[in-house]
Amino acid sequence: MADASASPEMLDPTGRVVMLSGASRGIGLAIARRLHAQGYTLSLGVRNPDAAVFAAFDPARTLVQRFDAEQAETAAQWVDATVARFGRIDALINNAGILRPLDLRSGDESVLDEMWAVNVKAPFRLIRLALPHLEKGGHGRIINVASTDGKRYRDTVSVAYAMTKHAVMALTHAAKFAGWEKGVRVTALCPGAVDTDLVASVPGVTPSANRIAPETIAETVAFLLRLPNTASVAELVLNTRLESWI
Ligand SMILES: NC(=O)c1ccc[n+]([C@@H]2O[C@H](COP(=O)([O-])OP(=O)(O)OC[C@H]3O[C@@H](n4cnc5c(N)ncnc54)[C@H](OP(=O)(O)O)[C@@H]3O)[C@@H](O)[C@H]2O)c1
């Protein structure tokens, strides 16, 4: 029976096509599973489309496409394949990301280039490519998985990671302005430590028991995707620790 208290404004997942990068593991896999359970049609951009983990997804409403954030041509190929298969794009979730140690006193500058390519340039490129399609439906959504490291600076193993996540915040607000008139709403989702491989070997990171479960991030994404155009969430911080302002 329909929930009589549910808001009539919330968007229906059925038939909506969501592009999601980095769906192979961690936060991305949790998001993919949650959105699949809700009935979305998924276009998953991953480096290895043959991974066994995708066997559980309904092939009628799932496309698993090769996407490598460091290979520009694969972004266009993924967008084209999504439109060719499903005829539309309703949401883009820029989730793929990497964290490599680099500070101002040590480490090779090439690490900054690598993180810039994956964490910033690839989302920039995908937004450019997907925006015309997102605008068509009048309710397009973009979620950029940023970080609390995009909201403030505190001592960290990687000043370069913090720099890229601050850039993702600027990109988010730029996309918000670009798509606003045609109903595209854009969110920078900024979690603290999430219990995935990304932080497993980071010295001094929040202990595992205090980290956010990837499934909690997935539930938050599911909520954001259903919000109507009248409820724009430009930034959403989910912190694991007590800090000022965030
Ligand atoms: N974990 C945290 O504490 C935390 C906190 C805040 C924000 N975040 C952000 O959340 C996002 C997901 O992180 P996670 O914790 O789920 O990390 P993760 O478990 O290490 O997973 C990273 C994902 O990104 C993909 N990826 C890495 N390099 C790629 C490339 N060149 N091309 C395409 N895909 C690539 C990986 O694919 P492969 O399987 O092919 O390597 C994997 O699916 C990242 O943007 C991260 O910065 C994480």
CSV table of C-alpha atoms and ligand atoms in Angstrom, one decimal:
chain,number,residue,atom,x,y,z
A,1,MET,CA,0.0,0.0,0.0
A,2,ALA,CA,1.3,3.5,-0.8
A,3,ASP,CA,2.6,5.5,2.1
A,4,ALA,CA,0.1,8.3,2.6
A,5,SER,CA,2.6,10.4,4.5
A,6,ALA,CA,5.2,10.4,1.6
A,7,SER,CA,5.8,13.7,0.0
A,8,PRO,CA,4.2,13.9,-3.5
A,9,GLU,CA,7.1,16.0,-4.6
A,10,MET,CA,9.8,13.3,-4.2
A,11,LEU,CA,11.1,11.9,-7.5
A,12,ASP,CA,10.2,8.4,-8.5
A,13,PRO,CA,13.3,6.2,-9.2
A,14,THR,CA,11.6,4.1,-11.8
A,15,GLY,CA,13.0,4.7,-15.3
A,16,ARG,CA,15.6,7.2,-14.1
A,17,VAL,CA,19.0,6.6,-15.5
A,18,VAL,CA,22.0,7.1,-13.1
A,19,MET,CA,25.6,7.2,-14.2
A,20,LEU,CA,27.9,6.2,-11.3
A,21,SER,CA,31.8,6.1,-11.5
A,22,GLY,CA,33.9,3.9,-9.3
A,23,ALA,CA,31.1,1.4,-8.7
A,24,SER,CA,33.5,-1.6,-8.3
A,25,ARG,CA,34.0,-1.3,-4.5
A,26,GLY,CA,33.8,0.9,-1.4
A,27,ILE,CA,31.3,3.7,-1.5
A,28,GLY,CA,30.5,3.3,-5.2
A,29,LEU,CA,29.5,-0.4,-4.8
A,30,ALA,CA,27.3,0.5,-1.9
A,31,ILE,CA,25.6,3.2,-3.9
A,32,ALA,CA,25.1,0.9,-6.9
A,33,ARG,CA,23.5,-1.7,-4.7
A,34,ARG,CA,21.2,0.7,-3.0
A,35,LEU,CA,20.0,2.4,-6.2
A,36,HIS,CA,19.5,-0.9,-7.9
A,37,ALA,CA,17.3,-2.0,-5.0
A,38,GLN,CA,15.3,1.1,-5.4
A,39,GLY,CA,14.6,0.4,-9.1
A,40,TYR,CA,16.9,2.9,-10.8
A,41,THR,CA,18.4,2.1,-14.2
A,42,LEU,CA,22.2,2.1,-13.7
A,43,SER,CA,25.1,3.0,-15.9
A,44,LEU,CA,28.2,1.9,-14.0
A,45,GLY,CA,31.6,3.3,-15.1
A,46,VAL,CA,34.4,1.1,-14.0
A,47,ARG,CA,38.0,0.1,-14.9
A,48,ASN,CA,37.1,-3.6,-15.1
A,49,PRO,CA,33.6,-4.2,-16.4
A,50,ASP,CA,34.0,-8.0,-16.1
A,51,ALA,CA,34.3,-8.0,-12.3
A,52,ALA,CA,32.1,-10.7,-10.7
A,53,VAL,CA,30.5,-8.2,-8.4
A,54,PHE,CA,28.2,-7.0,-11.2
A,55,ALA,CA,26.6,-10.4,-11.8
A,56,ALA,CA,24.0,-9.6,-9.1
A,57,PHE,CA,22.6,-6.6,-11.0
A,58,ASP,CA,19.5,-6.9,-13.3
A,59,PRO,CA,21.0,-6.8,-16.8
A,60,ALA,CA,17.8,-5.3,-18.2
A,61,ARG,CA,18.4,-2.0,-16.3
A,62,THR,CA,22.2,-2.1,-15.8
A,63,LEU,CA,25.0,-1.1,-18.2
A,64,VAL,CA,28.6,-1.8,-17.0
A,65,GLN,CA,30.9,0.3,-19.1
A,66,ARG,CA,34.7,0.7,-19.1
A,67,PHE,CA,35.7,4.1,-17.6
A,68,ASP,CA,39.2,5.0,-16.6
A,69,ALA,CA,39.4,8.5,-15.1
A,70,GLU,CA,42.9,8.9,-16.4
A,71,GLN,CA,41.9,8.1,-20.0
A,72,ALA,CA,39.8,11.0,-21.3
A,73,GLU,CA,38.3,9.2,-24.3
A,74,THR,CA,36.7,6.6,-22.0
A,75,ALA,CA,34.5,9.4,-20.4
A,76,ALA,CA,32.9,10.2,-23.8
A,77,GLN,CA,32.6,6.6,-24.7
A,78,TRP,CA,30.8,5.9,-21.4
A,79,VAL,CA,28.4,8.8,-21.9
A,80,ASP,CA,27.7,7.8,-25.5
A,81,ALA,CA,27.1,4.2,-24.5
A,82,THR,CA,24.7,5.2,-21.8
A,83,VAL,CA,22.6,7.4,-24.2
A,84,ALA,CA,22.8,4.7,-26.9
A,85,ARG,CA,21.5,2.0,-24.4
A,86,PHE,CA,18.9,3.9,-22.4
A,87,GLY,CA,18.2,7.1,-24.4
A,88,ARG,CA,18.6,9.5,-21.4
A,89,ILE,CA,20.7,10.5,-18.4
A,90,ASP,CA,18.9,11.7,-15.2
A,91,ALA,CA,21.8,11.7,-12.8
A,92,LEU,CA,25.6,11.6,-12.7
A,93,ILE,CA,27.4,10.6,-9.5
A,94,ASN,CA,31.1,11.4,-9.6
A,95,ASN,CA,32.4,9.0,-7.0
A,96,ALA,CA,35.7,7.5,-8.3
A,97,GLY,CA,38.6,9.0,-6.4
A,98,ILE,CA,42.1,8.3,-5.0
A,99,LEU,CA,44.1,9.4,-2.0
A,100,ARG,CA,47.9,9.4,-2.2
A,101,PRO,CA,50.2,10.8,0.4
A,102,LEU,CA,51.9,14.1,-0.5
A,103,ASP,CA,52.9,17.1,1.6
A,104,LEU,CA,54.9,20.3,1.1
A,105,ARG,CA,58.2,18.9,2.4
A,106,SER,CA,58.3,15.5,0.7
A,107,GLY,CA,57.0,13.4,-2.1
A,108,ASP,CA,56.9,13.6,-5.9
A,109,GLU,CA,54.8,16.2,-7.6
A,110,SER,CA,53.5,13.6,-10.1
A,111,VAL,CA,51.3,12.3,-7.3
A,112,LEU,CA,49.5,15.7,-7.5
A,113,ASP,CA,49.0,15.2,-11.2
A,114,GLU,CA,47.5,11.8,-10.7
A,115,MET,CA,45.1,12.9,-8.1
A,116,TRP,CA,44.2,16.0,-10.1
A,117,ALA,CA,43.4,13.8,-13.1
A,118,VAL,CA,41.2,11.3,-11.2
A,119,ASN,CA,39.5,13.5,-8.5
A,120,VAL,CA,39.0,16.8,-10.5
A,121,LYS,CA,39.6,16.6,-14.3
A,122,ALA,CA,37.5,13.4,-14.8
A,123,PRO,CA,34.4,14.8,-12.9
A,124,PHE,CA,34.8,18.1,-14.8
A,125,ARG,CA,34.9,16.2,-18.1
A,126,LEU,CA,31.9,14.0,-17.2
A,127,ILE,CA,29.8,17.0,-16.2
A,128,ARG,CA,30.5,18.7,-19.4
A,129,LEU,CA,29.6,15.7,-21.4
A,130,ALA,CA,26.5,14.7,-19.4
A,131,LEU,CA,25.0,18.2,-18.8
A,132,PRO,CA,23.1,18.5,-22.1
A,133,HIS,CA,21.5,15.2,-21.4
A,134,LEU,CA,20.7,16.0,-17.7
A,135,GLU,CA,19.1,19.3,-18.8
A,136,LYS,CA,16.7,17.5,-21.2
A,137,GLY,CA,14.6,15.8,-18.5
A,138,GLY,CA,14.1,19.0,-16.3
A,139,HIS,CA,15.1,17.1,-13.1
A,140,GLY,CA,18.8,16.3,-13.7
A,141,ARG,CA,21.0,15.6,-10.7
A,142,ILE,CA,24.8,15.7,-10.1
A,143,ILE,CA,26.4,14.4,-7.0
A,144,ASN,CA,30.1,14.9,-6.5
A,145,VAL,CA,31.6,12.8,-3.8
A,146,ALA,CA,34.0,15.3,-2.2
A,147,SER,CA,35.1,15.1,1.4
A,148,THR,CA,35.4,17.0,4.7
A,149,ASP,CA,38.9,17.6,3.3
A,150,GLY,CA,37.1,19.8,0.7
A,151,LYS,CA,35.5,21.9,3.5
A,152,ARG,CA,38.5,22.9,5.7
A,153,TYR,CA,42.2,22.2,6.1
A,154,ARG,CA,43.5,20.2,9.0
A,155,ASP,CA,46.8,18.3,9.3
A,156,THR,CA,46.6,15.4,6.9
A,157,VAL,CA,48.7,12.9,5.1
A,158,SER,CA,48.0,14.6,1.8
A,159,VAL,CA,47.8,18.3,1.2
A,160,ALA,CA,47.3,17.3,-2.5
A,161,TYR,CA,44.1,15.3,-1.7
A,162,ALA,CA,42.7,18.3,0.2
A,163,MET,CA,43.6,20.5,-2.7
A,164,THR,CA,41.7,18.3,-5.2
A,165,LYS,CA,38.6,18.1,-2.9
A,166,HIS,CA,38.5,21.8,-2.5
A,167,ALA,CA,38.5,22.0,-6.3
A,168,VAL,CA,35.6,19.6,-6.4
A,169,MET,CA,33.7,22.1,-4.3
A,170,ALA,CA,34.3,24.9,-6.8
A,171,LEU,CA,33.3,22.5,-9.6
A,172,THR,CA,30.1,21.7,-7.8
A,173,HIS,CA,29.0,25.3,-7.5
A,174,ALA,CA,29.9,26.0,-11.1
A,175,ALA,CA,27.8,23.1,-12.2
A,176,LYS,CA,24.9,24.3,-10.0
A,177,PHE,CA,24.9,27.6,-11.8
A,178,ALA,CA,25.3,26.0,-15.2
A,179,GLY,CA,22.3,23.7,-14.9
A,180,TRP,CA,20.0,25.6,-12.6
A,181,GLU,CA,17.6,27.1,-15.2
A,182,LYS,CA,17.0,23.7,-16.8
A,183,GLY,CA,16.3,21.9,-13.5
A,184,VAL,CA,19.7,20.4,-12.8
A,185,ARG,CA,20.5,20.3,-9.1
A,186,VAL,CA,24.1,19.7,-7.9
A,187,THR,CA,25.4,18.5,-4.5
A,188,ALA,CA,28.9,18.1,-3.1
A,189,LEU,CA,28.6,15.2,-0.6
A,190,CYS,CA,31.4,15.7,2.0
A,191,PRO,CA,31.9,12.6,4.2
A,192,GLY,CA,34.5,12.3,7.0
A,193,ALA,CA,36.2,8.9,7.2
A,194,VAL,CA,34.2,6.1,5.5
A,195,ASP,CA,35.1,2.5,6.2
A,196,THR,CA,36.7,1.5,2.8
A,197,ASP,CA,40.1,0.6,1.3
A,198,LEU,CA,40.8,4.3,0.6
A,199,VAL,CA,41.6,5.1,4.3
A,200,ALA,CA,42.6,1.6,5.5
A,201,SER,CA,46.3,2.4,5.6
A,202,VAL,CA,46.2,6.1,6.3
A,203,PRO,CA,48.2,6.8,9.5
A,204,GLY,CA,46.1,8.5,12.3
A,205,VAL,CA,42.8,8.1,10.5
A,206,THR,CA,39.6,7.7,12.5
A,207,PRO,CA,39.4,4.2,14.0
A,208,SER,CA,37.3,1.7,12.0
A,209,ALA,CA,34.6,1.5,14.6
A,210,ASN,CA,34.0,5.3,14.3
A,211,ARG,CA,34.0,5.5,10.5
A,212,ILE,CA,30.8,5.9,8.4
A,213,ALA,CA,29.6,2.7,6.8
A,214,PRO,CA,29.5,3.0,2.9
A,215,GLU,CA,25.8,2.0,3.2
A,216,THR,CA,25.1,5.2,5.1
A,217,ILE,CA,26.6,7.2,2.3
A,218,ALA,CA,24.5,5.2,-0.2
A,219,GLU,CA,21.3,5.9,1.8
A,220,THR,CA,22.2,9.6,1.8
A,221,VAL,CA,22.7,9.6,-2.0
A,222,ALA,CA,19.4,7.8,-2.5
A,223,PHE,CA,17.7,10.6,-0.5
A,224,LEU,CA,19.4,13.4,-2.4
A,225,LEU,CA,18.4,11.9,-5.8
A,226,ARG,CA,14.7,11.9,-4.8
A,227,LEU,CA,14.5,15.5,-3.7
A,228,PRO,CA,12.5,17.8,-5.9
A,229,ASN,CA,13.9,20.8,-7.8
A,230,THR,CA,12.6,23.1,-5.1
A,231,ALA,CA,15.0,21.5,-2.5
A,232,SER,CA,18.5,22.1,-3.7
A,233,VAL,CA,21.3,20.8,-1.4
A,234,ALA,CA,24.5,22.3,-2.6
A,235,GLU,CA,26.7,20.8,0.1
A,236,LEU,CA,26.1,18.1,2.6
A,237,VAL,CA,28.7,17.3,5.2
A,238,LEU,CA,28.6,14.0,7.1
A,239,ASN,CA,31.2,14.2,9.8
A,240,THR,CA,32.6,11.5,12.0
A,241,ARG,CA,34.3,13.8,14.4
A,242,LEU,CA,33.6,17.0,16.4
A,243,GLU,CA,34.8,20.1,14.6
A,244,SER,CA,33.8,23.7,14.3
A,245,TRP,CA,31.4,24.6,11.5
A,246,ILE,CA,31.3,21.2,9.8
B,1,LIG,N1,36.7,6.5,2.4
B,1,LIG,C1,36.7,7.7,2.9
B,1,LIG,O1,37.0,7.9,4.1
B,1,LIG,C2,36.2,8.8,2.1
B,1,LIG,C3,35.9,10.0,2.7
B,1,LIG,C4,35.4,11.1,2.0
B,1,LIG,C5,35.4,11.0,0.6
B,1,LIG,N2,35.7,9.9,0.0
B,1,LIG,C6,35.6,9.8,-1.5
B,1,LIG,O2,34.7,8.8,-1.8
B,1,LIG,C7,35.0,8.4,-3.1
B,1,LIG,C8,35.0,6.8,-3.2
B,1,LIG,O3,36.1,6.4,-2.3
B,1,LIG,P1,36.1,5.0,-1.5
B,1,LIG,O4,36.3,5.3,-0.1
B,1,LIG,O5,34.9,4.2,-1.9
B,1,LIG,O6,37.5,4.5,-2.1
B,1,LIG,P2,37.9,3.0,-2.6
B,1,LIG,O7,37.2,2.0,-1.8
B,1,LIG,O8,39.4,3.1,-2.7
B,1,LIG,O9,37.3,3.0,-4.1
B,1,LIG,C9,37.7,3.9,-5.1
B,1,LIG,C10,36.9,3.7,-6.3
B,1,LIG,O10,37.4,4.6,-7.3
B,1,LIG,C11,37.8,3.8,-8.5
B,1,LIG,N3,38.9,4.4,-9.2
B,1,LIG,C12,40.1,4.7,-8.7
B,1,LIG,N4,40.9,5.2,-9.7
B,1,LIG,C13,40.1,5.2,-10.8
B,1,LIG,C14,40.4,5.5,-12.2
B,1,LIG,N5,41.6,6.0,-12.6
B,1,LIG,N6,39.4,5.4,-13.1
B,1,LIG,C15,38.2,4.9,-12.7
B,1,LIG,N7,37.9,4.6,-11.4
B,1,LIG,C16,38.9,4.7,-10.5
B,1,LIG,C17,38.2,2.5,-7.9
B,1,LIG,O11,38.1,1.5,-9.0
B,1,LIG,P3,39.1,0.2,-9.0
B,1,LIG,O12,38.4,-0.9,-8.3
B,1,LIG,O13,39.2,-0.1,-10.5
B,1,LIG,O14,40.4,0.6,-8.4
B,1,LIG,C18,37.1,2.3,-6.9
B,1,LIG,O15,35.9,1.9,-7.5
B,1,LIG,C19,36.3,9.0,-3.5
B,1,LIG,O16,36.1,10.1,-4.4
B,1,LIG,C20,36.9,9.5,-2.2
B,1,LIG,O17,37.8,10.5,-2.3
B,1,LIG,C21,36.1,8.8,0.7
